[in-house]
Coordinates of C-alpha atoms in Angstrom, one line a residue:
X1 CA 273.6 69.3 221.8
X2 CA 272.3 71.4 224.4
X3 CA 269.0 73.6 223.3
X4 CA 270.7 76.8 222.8
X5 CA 274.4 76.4 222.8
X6 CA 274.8 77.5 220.2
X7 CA 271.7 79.2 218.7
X8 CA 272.2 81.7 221.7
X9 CA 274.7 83.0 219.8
X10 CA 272.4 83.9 216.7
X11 CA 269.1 84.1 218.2
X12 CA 268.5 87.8 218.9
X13 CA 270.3 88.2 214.8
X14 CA 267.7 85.7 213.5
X15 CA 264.5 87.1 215.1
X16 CA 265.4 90.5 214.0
X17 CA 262.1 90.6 211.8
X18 CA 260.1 90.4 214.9
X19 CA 259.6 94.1 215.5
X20 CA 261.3 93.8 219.2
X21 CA 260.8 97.7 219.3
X22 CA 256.8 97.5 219.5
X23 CA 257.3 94.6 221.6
X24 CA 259.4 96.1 224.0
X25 CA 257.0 99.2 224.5
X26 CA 254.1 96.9 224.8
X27 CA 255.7 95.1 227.6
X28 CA 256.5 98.0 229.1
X29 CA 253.0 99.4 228.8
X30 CA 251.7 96.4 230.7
X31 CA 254.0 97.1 233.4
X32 CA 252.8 100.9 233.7
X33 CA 249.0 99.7 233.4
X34 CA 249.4 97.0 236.8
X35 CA 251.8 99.7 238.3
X36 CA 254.4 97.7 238.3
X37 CA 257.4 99.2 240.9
X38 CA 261.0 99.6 239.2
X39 CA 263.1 96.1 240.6
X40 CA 262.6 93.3 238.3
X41 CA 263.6 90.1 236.1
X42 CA 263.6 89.1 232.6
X43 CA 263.4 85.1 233.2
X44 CA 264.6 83.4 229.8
X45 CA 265.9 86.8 228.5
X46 CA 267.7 85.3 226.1
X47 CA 270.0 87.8 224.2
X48 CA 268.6 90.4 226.6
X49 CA 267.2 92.4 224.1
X50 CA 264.1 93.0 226.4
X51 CA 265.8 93.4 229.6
X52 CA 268.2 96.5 227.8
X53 CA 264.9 98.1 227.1
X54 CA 263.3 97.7 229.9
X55 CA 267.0 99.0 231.8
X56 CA 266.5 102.0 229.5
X57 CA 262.9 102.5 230.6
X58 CA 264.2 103.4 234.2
X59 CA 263.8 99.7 235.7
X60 CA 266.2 98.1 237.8
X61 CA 266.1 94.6 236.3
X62 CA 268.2 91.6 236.1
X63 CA 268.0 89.1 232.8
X64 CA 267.8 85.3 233.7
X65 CA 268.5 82.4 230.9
X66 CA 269.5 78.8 231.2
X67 CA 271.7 79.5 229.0
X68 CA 275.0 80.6 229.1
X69 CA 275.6 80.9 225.7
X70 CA 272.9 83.2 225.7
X71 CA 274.1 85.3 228.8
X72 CA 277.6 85.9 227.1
X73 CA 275.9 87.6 224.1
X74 CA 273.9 89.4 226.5
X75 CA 276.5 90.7 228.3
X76 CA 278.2 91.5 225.6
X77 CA 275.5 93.7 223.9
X78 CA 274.5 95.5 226.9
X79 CA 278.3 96.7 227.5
X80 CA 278.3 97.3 224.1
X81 CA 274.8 99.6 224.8
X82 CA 276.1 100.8 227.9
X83 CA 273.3 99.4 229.7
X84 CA 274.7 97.8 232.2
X85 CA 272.4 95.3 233.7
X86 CA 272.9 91.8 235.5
X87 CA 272.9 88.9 233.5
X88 CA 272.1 85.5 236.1
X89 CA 272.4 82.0 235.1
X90 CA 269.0 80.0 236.3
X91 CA 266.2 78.1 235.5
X92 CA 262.5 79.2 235.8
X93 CA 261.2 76.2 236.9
X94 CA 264.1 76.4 239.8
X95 CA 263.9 80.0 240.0
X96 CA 265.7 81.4 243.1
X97 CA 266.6 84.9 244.1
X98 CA 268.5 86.5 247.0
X99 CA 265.7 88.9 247.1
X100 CA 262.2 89.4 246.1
X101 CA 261.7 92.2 243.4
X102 CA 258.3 94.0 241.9
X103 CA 257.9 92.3 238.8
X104 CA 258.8 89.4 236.7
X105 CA 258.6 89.1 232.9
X106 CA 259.1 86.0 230.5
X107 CA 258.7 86.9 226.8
X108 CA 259.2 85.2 224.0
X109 CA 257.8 81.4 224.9
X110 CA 260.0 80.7 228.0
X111 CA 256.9 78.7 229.4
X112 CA 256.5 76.4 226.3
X113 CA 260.0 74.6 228.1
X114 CA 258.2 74.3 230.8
X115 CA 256.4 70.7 231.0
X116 CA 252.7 70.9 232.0
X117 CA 253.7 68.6 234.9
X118 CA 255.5 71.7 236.5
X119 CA 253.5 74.6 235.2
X120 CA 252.4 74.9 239.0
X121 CA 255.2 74.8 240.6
X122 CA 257.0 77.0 238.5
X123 CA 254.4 79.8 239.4
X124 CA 254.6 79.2 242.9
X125 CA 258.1 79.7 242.3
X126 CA 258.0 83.0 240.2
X127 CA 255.2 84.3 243.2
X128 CA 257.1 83.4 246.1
X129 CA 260.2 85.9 244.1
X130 CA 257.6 89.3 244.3
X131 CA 256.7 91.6 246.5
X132 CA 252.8 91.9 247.7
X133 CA 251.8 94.2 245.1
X134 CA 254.6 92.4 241.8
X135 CA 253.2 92.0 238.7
X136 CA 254.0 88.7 236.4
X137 CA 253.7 89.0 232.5
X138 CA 254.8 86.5 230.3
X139 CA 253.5 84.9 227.1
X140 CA 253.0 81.9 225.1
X141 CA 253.0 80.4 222.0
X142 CA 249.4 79.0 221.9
X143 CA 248.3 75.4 221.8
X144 CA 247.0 75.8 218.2
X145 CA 250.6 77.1 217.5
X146 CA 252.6 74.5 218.5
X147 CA 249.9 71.4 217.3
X148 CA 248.5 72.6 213.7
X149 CA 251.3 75.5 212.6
X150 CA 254.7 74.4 214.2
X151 CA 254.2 70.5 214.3
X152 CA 254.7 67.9 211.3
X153 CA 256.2 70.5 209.4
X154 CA 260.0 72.1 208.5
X155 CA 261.1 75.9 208.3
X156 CA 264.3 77.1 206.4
X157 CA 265.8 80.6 206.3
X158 CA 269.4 81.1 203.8
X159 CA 270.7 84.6 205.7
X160 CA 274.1 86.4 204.9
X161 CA 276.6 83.6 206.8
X162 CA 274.3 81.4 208.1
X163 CA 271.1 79.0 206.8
X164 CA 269.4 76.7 209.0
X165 CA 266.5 74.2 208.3
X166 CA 263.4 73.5 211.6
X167 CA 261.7 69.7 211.5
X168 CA 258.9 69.7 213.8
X169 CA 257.9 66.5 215.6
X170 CA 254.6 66.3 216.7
X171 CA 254.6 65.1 220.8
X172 CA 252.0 63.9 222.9
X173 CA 251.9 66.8 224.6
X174 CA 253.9 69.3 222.2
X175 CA 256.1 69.3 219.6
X176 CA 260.1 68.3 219.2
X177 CA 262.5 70.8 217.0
X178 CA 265.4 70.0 215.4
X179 CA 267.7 72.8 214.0
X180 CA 270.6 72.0 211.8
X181 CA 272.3 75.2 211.1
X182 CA 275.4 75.9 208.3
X183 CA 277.6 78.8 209.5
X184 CA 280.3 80.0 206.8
X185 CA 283.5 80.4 208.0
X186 CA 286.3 83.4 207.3
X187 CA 287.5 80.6 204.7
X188 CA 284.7 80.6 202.9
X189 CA 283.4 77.3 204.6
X190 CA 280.3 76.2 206.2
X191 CA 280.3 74.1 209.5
X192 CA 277.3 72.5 210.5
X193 CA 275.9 72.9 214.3
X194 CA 273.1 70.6 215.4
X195 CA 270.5 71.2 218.6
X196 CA 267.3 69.7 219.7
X197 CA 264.5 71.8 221.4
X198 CA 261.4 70.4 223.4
X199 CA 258.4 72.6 223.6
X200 CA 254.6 71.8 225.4
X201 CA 251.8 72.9 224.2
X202 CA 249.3 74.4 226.7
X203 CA 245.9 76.0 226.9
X204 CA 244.7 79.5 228.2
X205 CA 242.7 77.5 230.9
X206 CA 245.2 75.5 231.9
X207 CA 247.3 78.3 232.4
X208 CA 244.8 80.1 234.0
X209 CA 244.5 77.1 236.4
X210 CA 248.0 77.0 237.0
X211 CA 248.3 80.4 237.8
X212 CA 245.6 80.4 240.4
X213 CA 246.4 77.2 242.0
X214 CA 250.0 79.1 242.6
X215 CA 248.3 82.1 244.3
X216 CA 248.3 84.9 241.5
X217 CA 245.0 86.9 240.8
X218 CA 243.8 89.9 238.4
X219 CA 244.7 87.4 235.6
X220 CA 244.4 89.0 232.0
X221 CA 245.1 87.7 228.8
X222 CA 245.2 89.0 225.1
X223 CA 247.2 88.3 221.8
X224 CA 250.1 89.3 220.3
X225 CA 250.8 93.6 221.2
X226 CA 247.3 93.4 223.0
X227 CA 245.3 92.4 219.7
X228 CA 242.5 90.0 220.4
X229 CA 243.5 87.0 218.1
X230 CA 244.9 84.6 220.2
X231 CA 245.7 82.0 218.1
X232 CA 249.3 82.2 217.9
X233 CA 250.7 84.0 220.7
X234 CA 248.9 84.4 224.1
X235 CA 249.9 87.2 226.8
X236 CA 249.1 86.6 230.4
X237 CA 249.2 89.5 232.8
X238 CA 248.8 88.3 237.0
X239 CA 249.3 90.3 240.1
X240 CA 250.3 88.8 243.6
X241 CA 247.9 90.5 245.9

């Protein structure tokens, strides 16, 4: 099954303990500190929590995902919101826009899909979207993350109307997931859903590299909410100057 068919229904529901609140100001505090213009995208937005808040923030942004079960719940929640903001169906590492815009964002491990083979060209892609000026923030789950936390190892969560059990393959160059998930039906029964995910570990230089090679400069990086520790989560801020 398709990564995301049908976890984009749940996903936003099942992060809930992330503390999207202080994530969203902090990614809109990054945006304030490059002074970052008000037309964006949220590439990989997901269940567009982040791209509501940063609508409600005053920006003029646009969520992107690959997929489109993940758009429909998006759609859904910002109508429910009224935040009406545009929900596009792309691919980062194909990304294409009718127009270029001030800033792009990609929260939440959206590059970990991208293979290092393509981290390049999916920079030159993101840069040749922004205006002279645009700003590009995005994070990643580090490369200690994915090889010594995620991989060789199996995560289980028994929520409300739903469980789910995580296997973690350790790859070459990253780490395969398998989700089986048990949803519970008005009946009372469960169903079982199935998807594979494909994740690629990278490093801060190589990233850095990437970045550079693609034309960005100003490059920052910092953990998790701007803390210094690194080792999970890693937050790169580039301009396009």
């Amino acid at each position: 099954m398709q990564s995301y068919s049908f976890l984009g229904s749940w996903f936003e529901y099942l992060n809930k303990d992330c503390d999207y609140s202080s994530w969203s100001q902090y990614l809109i505090k990054k945006l304030k500190q490059r002074g970052a213009r008000l037309k964006g995208v949220d590439i990989g937005c997901g269940n567009g929590y982040f791209t509501r808040a940063l609508y409600r923030a005053g920006y003029d942004v646009a969520g992107i995902d690959i997929s489109p079960a993940m758009l429909n719940v998006a759609a859904r929640k910002a109508a429910e919101e009224g935040t009406p903001c545009e929900f596009l169906l792309g691919d980062i590492t194909k990304l294409k826009l009718t127009g270029k815009v001030d800033f792009a964002v990609a929260v939440n491990d959206c590059l970990n899909y991208v293979p290092p083979s393509k981290l390049k060209s999916t920079f030159v892609r993101v840069y040749s979207c922004l205006n002279r000026g645009g700003v590009f923030h995005f994070d990643i789950s580090s490369e200690y993350k994915i090889r010594y936390i995620l991989a060789d190892n199996m995560f289980g969560e028994d929520v409300d109307d739903i469980s789910y059990m995580w296997f973690n393959t350790p790859e070459e160059d990253g780490v395969t997931m398998d989700l089986t998930f048990f949803v519970r039906g008005a009946d009372g029964r469960y169903d079982r859903f199935c998807e594979n995910h494909r994740q690629y570990a990278h490093s801060e230089e190589s990233v850095i590299s990437a970045l550079k090679a693609a034309g960005f400069s100003d490059i920052s990086t910092e953990g998790h909410l701007g803390s210094d520790d690194k080792s999970q989560r890693i937050n790169f801020t580039a301009s396009k100057l």
